[in-house]
Coordinates of C-alpha atoms in Angstrom, one line a residue:
M26 CA 108.2 142.4 137.8
R27 CA 108.5 139.1 138.6
V28 CA 107.6 136.4 136.0
T29 CA 105.2 134.3 137.8
D30 CA 103.0 130.6 136.3
E31 CA 100.1 132.7 136.6
R32 CA 101.8 136.0 134.3
L33 CA 102.2 132.3 131.6
D34 CA 98.5 131.6 131.4
A35 CA 97.7 133.2 127.5
D36 CA 94.7 135.1 128.7
A37 CA 97.6 136.5 131.5
N38 CA 99.9 138.7 129.2
N39 CA 100.7 140.2 125.2
F40 CA 102.4 137.7 123.8
T41 CA 100.9 137.9 120.9
A42 CA 101.0 141.4 120.4
V43 CA 105.0 140.2 120.8
R44 CA 104.7 138.3 118.2
L45 CA 103.4 139.6 116.1
L46 CA 106.5 142.6 116.4
L47 CA 108.7 140.8 115.3
A48 CA 107.1 139.6 112.8
T49 CA 106.7 142.7 111.8
S50 CA 110.4 143.6 111.9
V51 CA 111.0 141.1 110.2
I52 CA 109.4 143.1 107.3
Y53 CA 111.3 146.0 107.7
T54 CA 114.1 144.8 107.2
H55 CA 113.8 142.8 103.7
C56 CA 111.5 145.6 102.6
Y57 CA 114.5 148.0 103.1
F58 CA 117.1 145.2 101.8
T59 CA 114.7 145.0 98.9
V60 CA 114.9 149.1 97.8
F61 CA 118.0 149.2 98.5
G62 CA 119.9 146.1 97.9
V63 CA 121.8 146.3 101.4
R64 CA 122.0 143.0 102.4
N65 CA 121.9 142.2 106.1
A66 CA 121.7 146.0 107.0
D67 CA 118.8 148.3 107.5
D68 CA 118.8 152.0 109.2
L69 CA 118.9 150.5 111.9
S70 CA 121.7 148.3 112.2
G71 CA 123.8 151.8 112.9
I72 CA 122.6 152.3 116.0
L73 CA 122.1 148.3 117.0
G74 CA 124.3 146.6 115.8
A75 CA 122.9 143.8 113.3
P76 CA 119.2 144.3 112.0
I77 CA 116.2 144.7 113.3
S78 CA 114.8 141.5 111.2
A79 CA 118.1 139.6 112.8
Y80 CA 117.2 140.7 117.0
A81 CA 114.0 139.5 116.2
V82 CA 114.2 136.1 114.3
D83 CA 116.7 135.9 117.6
G84 CA 113.4 137.1 119.5
F85 CA 111.8 134.3 118.1
F86 CA 113.7 132.0 118.9
F87 CA 113.9 132.7 122.7
L88 CA 110.0 132.8 123.4
S89 CA 109.9 129.4 121.8
G90 CA 112.3 127.8 124.3
F91 CA 110.1 130.1 126.5
L92 CA 106.9 128.4 125.7
V93 CA 107.9 125.0 123.8
Y94 CA 109.7 124.2 127.1
P95 CA 106.7 123.9 129.6
S96 CA 105.0 121.9 126.6
L97 CA 107.3 119.2 126.9
L98 CA 107.3 119.3 131.0
R99 CA 103.5 119.2 130.4
L100 CA 102.9 116.3 127.8
R101 CA 105.5 114.5 129.0
S102 CA 105.8 112.5 126.2
S103 CA 108.6 113.8 123.3
V104 CA 106.9 111.8 120.7
R105 CA 103.7 114.4 121.9
F106 CA 105.9 117.9 121.8
L107 CA 107.0 116.8 118.3
T108 CA 103.8 116.1 117.8
A109 CA 102.3 119.4 118.6
R110 CA 104.7 121.4 117.1
F111 CA 104.3 120.0 113.5
V112 CA 100.3 120.5 113.7
R113 CA 101.2 124.1 114.8
L114 CA 104.0 124.5 111.9
W115 CA 102.9 122.8 109.3
P116 CA 100.0 122.6 108.5
G117 CA 99.9 126.3 107.8
L118 CA 103.5 126.3 105.5
A119 CA 101.4 123.8 103.7
L120 CA 99.1 126.4 102.6
C121 CA 101.4 128.6 102.1
V122 CA 103.7 126.2 99.9
L123 CA 100.5 125.4 97.7
L124 CA 100.1 129.1 97.6
T125 CA 103.3 130.6 96.1
V126 CA 103.4 127.2 94.2
L127 CA 99.8 128.4 91.9
A128 CA 100.6 131.6 92.2
G129 CA 104.4 130.8 90.0
A130 CA 102.2 129.3 87.1
F131 CA 100.8 132.8 86.7
F132 CA 104.9 134.4 85.8
T133 CA 107.4 130.8 84.7
S134 CA 108.5 131.5 81.3
A135 CA 109.0 127.3 81.9
P136 CA 106.5 125.1 79.3
P137 CA 103.6 123.7 81.5
G138 CA 105.3 120.6 81.6
S139 CA 108.7 121.2 83.5
Y140 CA 106.8 123.9 86.1
L141 CA 106.7 121.5 89.0
G142 CA 110.3 119.6 88.5
G143 CA 113.4 121.3 88.9
D144 CA 112.8 124.4 91.0
T145 CA 109.8 123.7 92.5
A146 CA 110.1 120.5 93.2
R147 CA 112.5 121.3 95.5
F148 CA 110.3 124.2 96.6
I149 CA 108.2 122.4 98.0
L150 CA 109.8 119.3 98.8
S151 CA 112.5 120.7 100.8
N152 CA 110.3 123.1 102.8
L153 CA 107.7 120.6 103.5
T154 CA 109.9 118.4 105.6
F155 CA 111.5 121.6 106.8
T156 CA 115.0 119.3 105.6
V157 CA 116.7 123.0 104.1
A158 CA 114.4 126.1 102.9
S159 CA 114.4 126.3 98.9
Y160 CA 113.7 129.7 97.7
R161 CA 112.9 129.8 94.3
L162 CA 110.6 128.2 91.5
T163 CA 111.7 126.8 88.4
G164 CA 111.6 129.5 85.4
V165 CA 110.5 132.3 87.7
E166 CA 112.6 135.3 87.6
C167 CA 113.5 138.9 88.5
G168 CA 115.1 141.2 86.7
G169 CA 116.5 138.3 84.4
E170 CA 117.7 136.0 87.5
A171 CA 116.2 133.5 90.1
C172 CA 113.7 134.6 92.2
V173 CA 114.1 134.6 96.3
L174 CA 110.2 134.0 96.4
N175 CA 110.6 133.6 100.0
G176 CA 113.7 134.3 102.6
S177 CA 112.0 134.1 105.1
L178 CA 111.8 130.4 105.1
W179 CA 115.7 129.6 105.9
T180 CA 114.5 129.6 109.7
L181 CA 111.8 126.9 110.6
P182 CA 114.6 124.3 109.4
W183 CA 116.0 125.5 112.5
E184 CA 113.8 125.5 114.9
V185 CA 112.7 122.5 113.9
R186 CA 116.5 121.1 115.1
C187 CA 116.2 123.1 118.0
Y188 CA 113.0 121.2 118.9
A189 CA 114.9 117.4 118.1
V190 CA 117.0 118.9 120.4
L191 CA 114.9 119.6 123.1
A192 CA 112.7 116.5 122.2
L193 CA 116.2 114.3 121.9
L194 CA 116.7 115.6 125.4
G195 CA 113.2 114.2 126.8
V196 CA 114.1 110.8 125.3
L197 CA 117.7 111.0 127.2
G198 CA 116.0 112.1 130.5
L199 CA 117.7 114.8 130.3
A200 CA 114.7 117.0 130.0
R201 CA 114.3 117.5 133.3
P202 CA 114.9 120.8 134.9
T203 CA 117.1 120.0 137.3
I204 CA 119.4 118.5 135.1
M205 CA 119.1 120.9 132.5
K206 CA 119.7 124.0 134.8
W207 CA 122.9 122.2 136.3
A208 CA 124.1 120.3 133.3
V209 CA 122.6 120.8 129.5
L210 CA 122.0 124.4 129.9
P211 CA 126.1 125.5 131.1
L212 CA 126.9 122.8 128.3
S213 CA 126.0 124.8 126.2
L214 CA 127.4 128.3 128.0
I215 CA 130.1 126.6 127.2
G216 CA 130.1 125.4 123.6
V217 CA 128.8 128.6 122.7
L218 CA 131.6 129.8 124.7
V219 CA 134.2 128.4 123.4
W220 CA 132.8 127.7 119.1
D221 CA 133.2 132.6 119.6
I222 CA 137.2 132.1 120.1
P223 CA 137.8 132.4 116.4
Q224 CA 140.8 130.1 116.1
V225 CA 138.1 128.5 117.3
Q226 CA 136.4 128.7 114.1
E227 CA 139.5 129.2 112.3
L228 CA 140.1 125.5 113.4
A229 CA 137.3 123.9 112.4
R230 CA 137.1 125.7 108.6
S231 CA 140.8 123.9 108.4
L232 CA 138.8 120.9 109.0
A233 CA 135.6 120.6 107.6
G234 CA 135.4 124.0 105.1
D235 CA 133.2 127.3 104.9
G236 CA 130.1 125.4 105.0
A237 CA 130.1 123.5 108.0
V238 CA 131.2 125.8 109.5
Y239 CA 128.4 128.3 107.9
L240 CA 125.8 125.0 109.9
I241 CA 127.8 125.3 113.5
D242 CA 127.6 129.4 113.2
T243 CA 124.0 129.7 112.6
F244 CA 123.2 126.7 115.1
D245 CA 125.3 128.3 117.3
R246 CA 123.1 131.4 116.8
L247 CA 120.0 130.2 117.1
W248 CA 120.3 127.4 120.3
A249 CA 121.8 129.9 122.2
A250 CA 118.7 132.2 121.5
F251 CA 116.4 128.9 122.2
A252 CA 118.3 127.9 125.2
M253 CA 118.0 131.9 126.8
G254 CA 114.5 130.6 126.3
I255 CA 114.6 128.0 128.2
A256 CA 116.8 129.2 130.5
A257 CA 114.1 132.3 131.1
Y258 CA 111.4 130.1 131.8
L259 CA 113.9 127.4 134.1
F260 CA 114.9 130.9 135.9
R261 CA 111.7 132.6 135.6
E262 CA 110.4 133.8 139.5
R263 CA 114.5 135.2 140.0
I264 CA 114.3 137.9 136.6
P265 CA 113.2 141.1 137.6
L266 CA 111.8 142.3 134.9
S267 CA 112.0 146.7 134.7
W268 CA 112.1 149.1 132.0
W269 CA 115.1 150.3 134.0
A270 CA 117.0 147.3 133.9
L271 CA 116.1 146.7 129.3
G272 CA 117.2 149.9 128.9
A273 CA 120.7 149.5 130.9
L274 CA 120.8 146.6 129.1
F275 CA 120.6 148.1 125.7
L276 CA 124.0 150.3 126.4
A277 CA 124.9 147.4 127.5
T278 CA 124.2 145.7 124.6
L279 CA 125.3 148.6 122.7
A280 CA 128.9 148.4 124.3
A281 CA 129.6 144.9 123.0
Q282 CA 128.6 145.2 119.2
V283 CA 131.4 147.9 120.1
L284 CA 133.5 145.6 120.7
G285 CA 132.9 143.2 118.9
V286 CA 131.6 140.6 121.1
G287 CA 127.3 142.0 120.8
L288 CA 125.8 138.3 119.1
H289 CA 124.5 136.9 122.2
M290 CA 124.5 139.7 123.7
R291 CA 121.8 141.1 121.6
A292 CA 119.8 137.6 122.0
L293 CA 120.0 138.5 125.5
L294 CA 118.9 141.6 124.9
I295 CA 115.4 141.5 122.8
G296 CA 115.2 137.6 125.1
Y297 CA 114.8 140.0 128.2
A298 CA 112.4 143.1 125.9
V299 CA 110.1 140.0 125.2
L300 CA 109.4 139.3 128.7
C301 CA 109.5 142.6 129.7
L302 CA 107.3 143.0 125.8
G303 CA 104.7 140.6 127.3
L304 CA 104.5 140.5 130.4
L305 CA 104.8 144.0 132.1
T306 CA 103.3 146.4 129.8
A307 CA 99.7 142.8 130.5
Q308 CA 100.3 145.2 134.6
R309 CA 98.1 147.3 133.2
R310 CA 96.0 145.7 130.5
V311 CA 96.2 143.1 129.2
F312 CA 95.1 143.3 125.4
A313 CA 96.5 140.6 123.5
A314 CA 94.6 137.9 124.8
T315 CA 91.7 137.7 122.4
W316 CA 94.2 138.2 119.2
P317 CA 94.0 136.1 116.5
D318 CA 98.0 135.6 116.4
Y319 CA 98.1 135.8 113.1
S320 CA 101.9 136.2 113.3
Y321 CA 102.9 133.0 111.7
G322 CA 100.9 133.6 108.9
M323 CA 102.7 137.3 108.3
Y324 CA 106.4 136.0 108.4
I325 CA 105.8 133.4 106.6
Y326 CA 104.1 135.4 104.0
G327 CA 105.1 138.6 103.8
Y328 CA 108.3 138.3 102.1
P329 CA 106.3 136.9 99.1
V330 CA 104.0 139.5 99.0
M331 CA 107.0 142.2 99.5
V332 CA 108.4 140.9 96.1
L333 CA 105.2 140.6 94.2
I334 CA 104.6 143.9 95.0
H335 CA 108.0 145.6 94.7
A336 CA 107.3 143.5 90.9
F337 CA 104.8 145.0 89.9
W338 CA 105.3 148.4 92.1
P339 CA 108.3 149.5 91.9
M340 CA 109.2 151.9 95.0
S341 CA 112.0 153.9 96.5
S342 CA 110.7 154.2 100.0
H343 CA 111.2 151.2 102.1
L344 CA 108.6 152.7 105.0
A345 CA 105.7 153.0 102.0
L346 CA 106.9 149.0 100.6
T347 CA 106.6 148.3 104.3
A348 CA 103.5 149.7 104.8
V349 CA 101.3 148.1 101.6
T350 CA 103.4 144.6 102.2
M351 CA 101.6 145.1 105.6
A352 CA 98.5 146.2 104.2
A353 CA 98.2 143.0 101.7
T354 CA 99.3 140.5 104.4
V355 CA 96.8 140.5 106.9
P356 CA 94.2 139.0 104.9
L357 CA 96.8 136.5 103.7
A358 CA 97.4 135.8 107.7
A359 CA 93.8 135.9 108.5
L360 CA 92.9 133.6 106.5
S361 CA 96.1 131.2 107.1
W362 CA 94.8 131.1 111.0
H363 CA 91.2 130.5 110.2
L364 CA 91.1 128.4 107.4
V365 CA 94.2 126.6 108.2
E366 CA 96.0 127.3 112.0
R367 CA 93.8 127.2 114.2
P368 CA 91.3 124.4 113.0
A369 CA 94.4 122.1 112.8
L370 CA 94.8 122.8 116.0
D371 CA 91.7 122.7 117.4
V372 CA 91.1 119.2 116.0
Y373 CA 94.4 118.4 117.6
R374 CA 93.3 119.5 120.8
R375 CA 89.7 117.0 120.4
H376 CA 92.1 113.8 119.4
R377 CA 93.9 114.9 122.6
R378 CA 91.2 115.1 125.3
A379 CA 89.8 112.6 123.2
G380 CA 92.3 110.6 124.4
R381 CA 93.0 111.2 127.8
L382 CA 88.8 110.6 128.3
A383 CA 90.0 107.3 127.0
A384 CA 92.5 106.4 129.5
Q385 CA 90.5 107.2 132.4
Q386 CA 88.2 105.0 131.9
T387 CA 90.4 102.1 131.1

């Protein structure tokens, strides 16, 4: 099967189900960490070379690049593009931050007048401005230490940075398909390959320190996945989708992990898997086209719900914690989608339609 423009229509694919699967995978790894206290691992990482959540995050960034790049082309304006991205991300996040702060007020040991300062103020301002993720609330502790209340939020500033890079390319006239194909994406590939040379990273560490290396390393990983999504869109009609090819790519990724070069193979694998799961499954039946998109809500609410459940009902099974967390998160994701996310998108679309009609009448 080849990727055609018809298959990219919202009612012709199963990408909504794929996003839910990715969000569930993130919750799964977080539950494993909460039960066993093992960071950056789960019971699948021994086989996959990384926790399933790492694959899921790369998959989110790949799918984001695959879907938002054509949005920039359609809107033909970096300002309109960033506005559309803001409307999709910020209202749902604002509700999540508000509910988390309200819930934290019942558990804080800080005096009433101090709770909204310090960590809580940073939690609100840092997360709502997408500058840097913040995870703690003033006086809210777990086992005598400040609680990490929403470890999932770390990816949102990075996603916004990818949007900002793409918008900047649009402003500079570099986001046109031809330039992206033959200049921007090849240069991105070269940058990724150069950064993956250990000597380059050591040189950067000696010159700029560990903090700068971490930032570049994270951007290297996430922009690579995002750029792969853009490349997949640009070359969509040349990409054959096949379950057999996915299996072969899976084996190649396992081999790359053994050789220590699996980071970007992982993004390539999950990106191809996202396309297969979203498009190949639709050949038989498009079952997710009418589903509400709860994936964003599942992603941003899953972690704090898990923390709350485990605090009052500690579990020895990460599978049980995952199941209970999922069941408890769905209502919050539904609330977010139906009361905030979708209404915000509807208002934005009505405004866009009204603007186009007004422009046609002048």
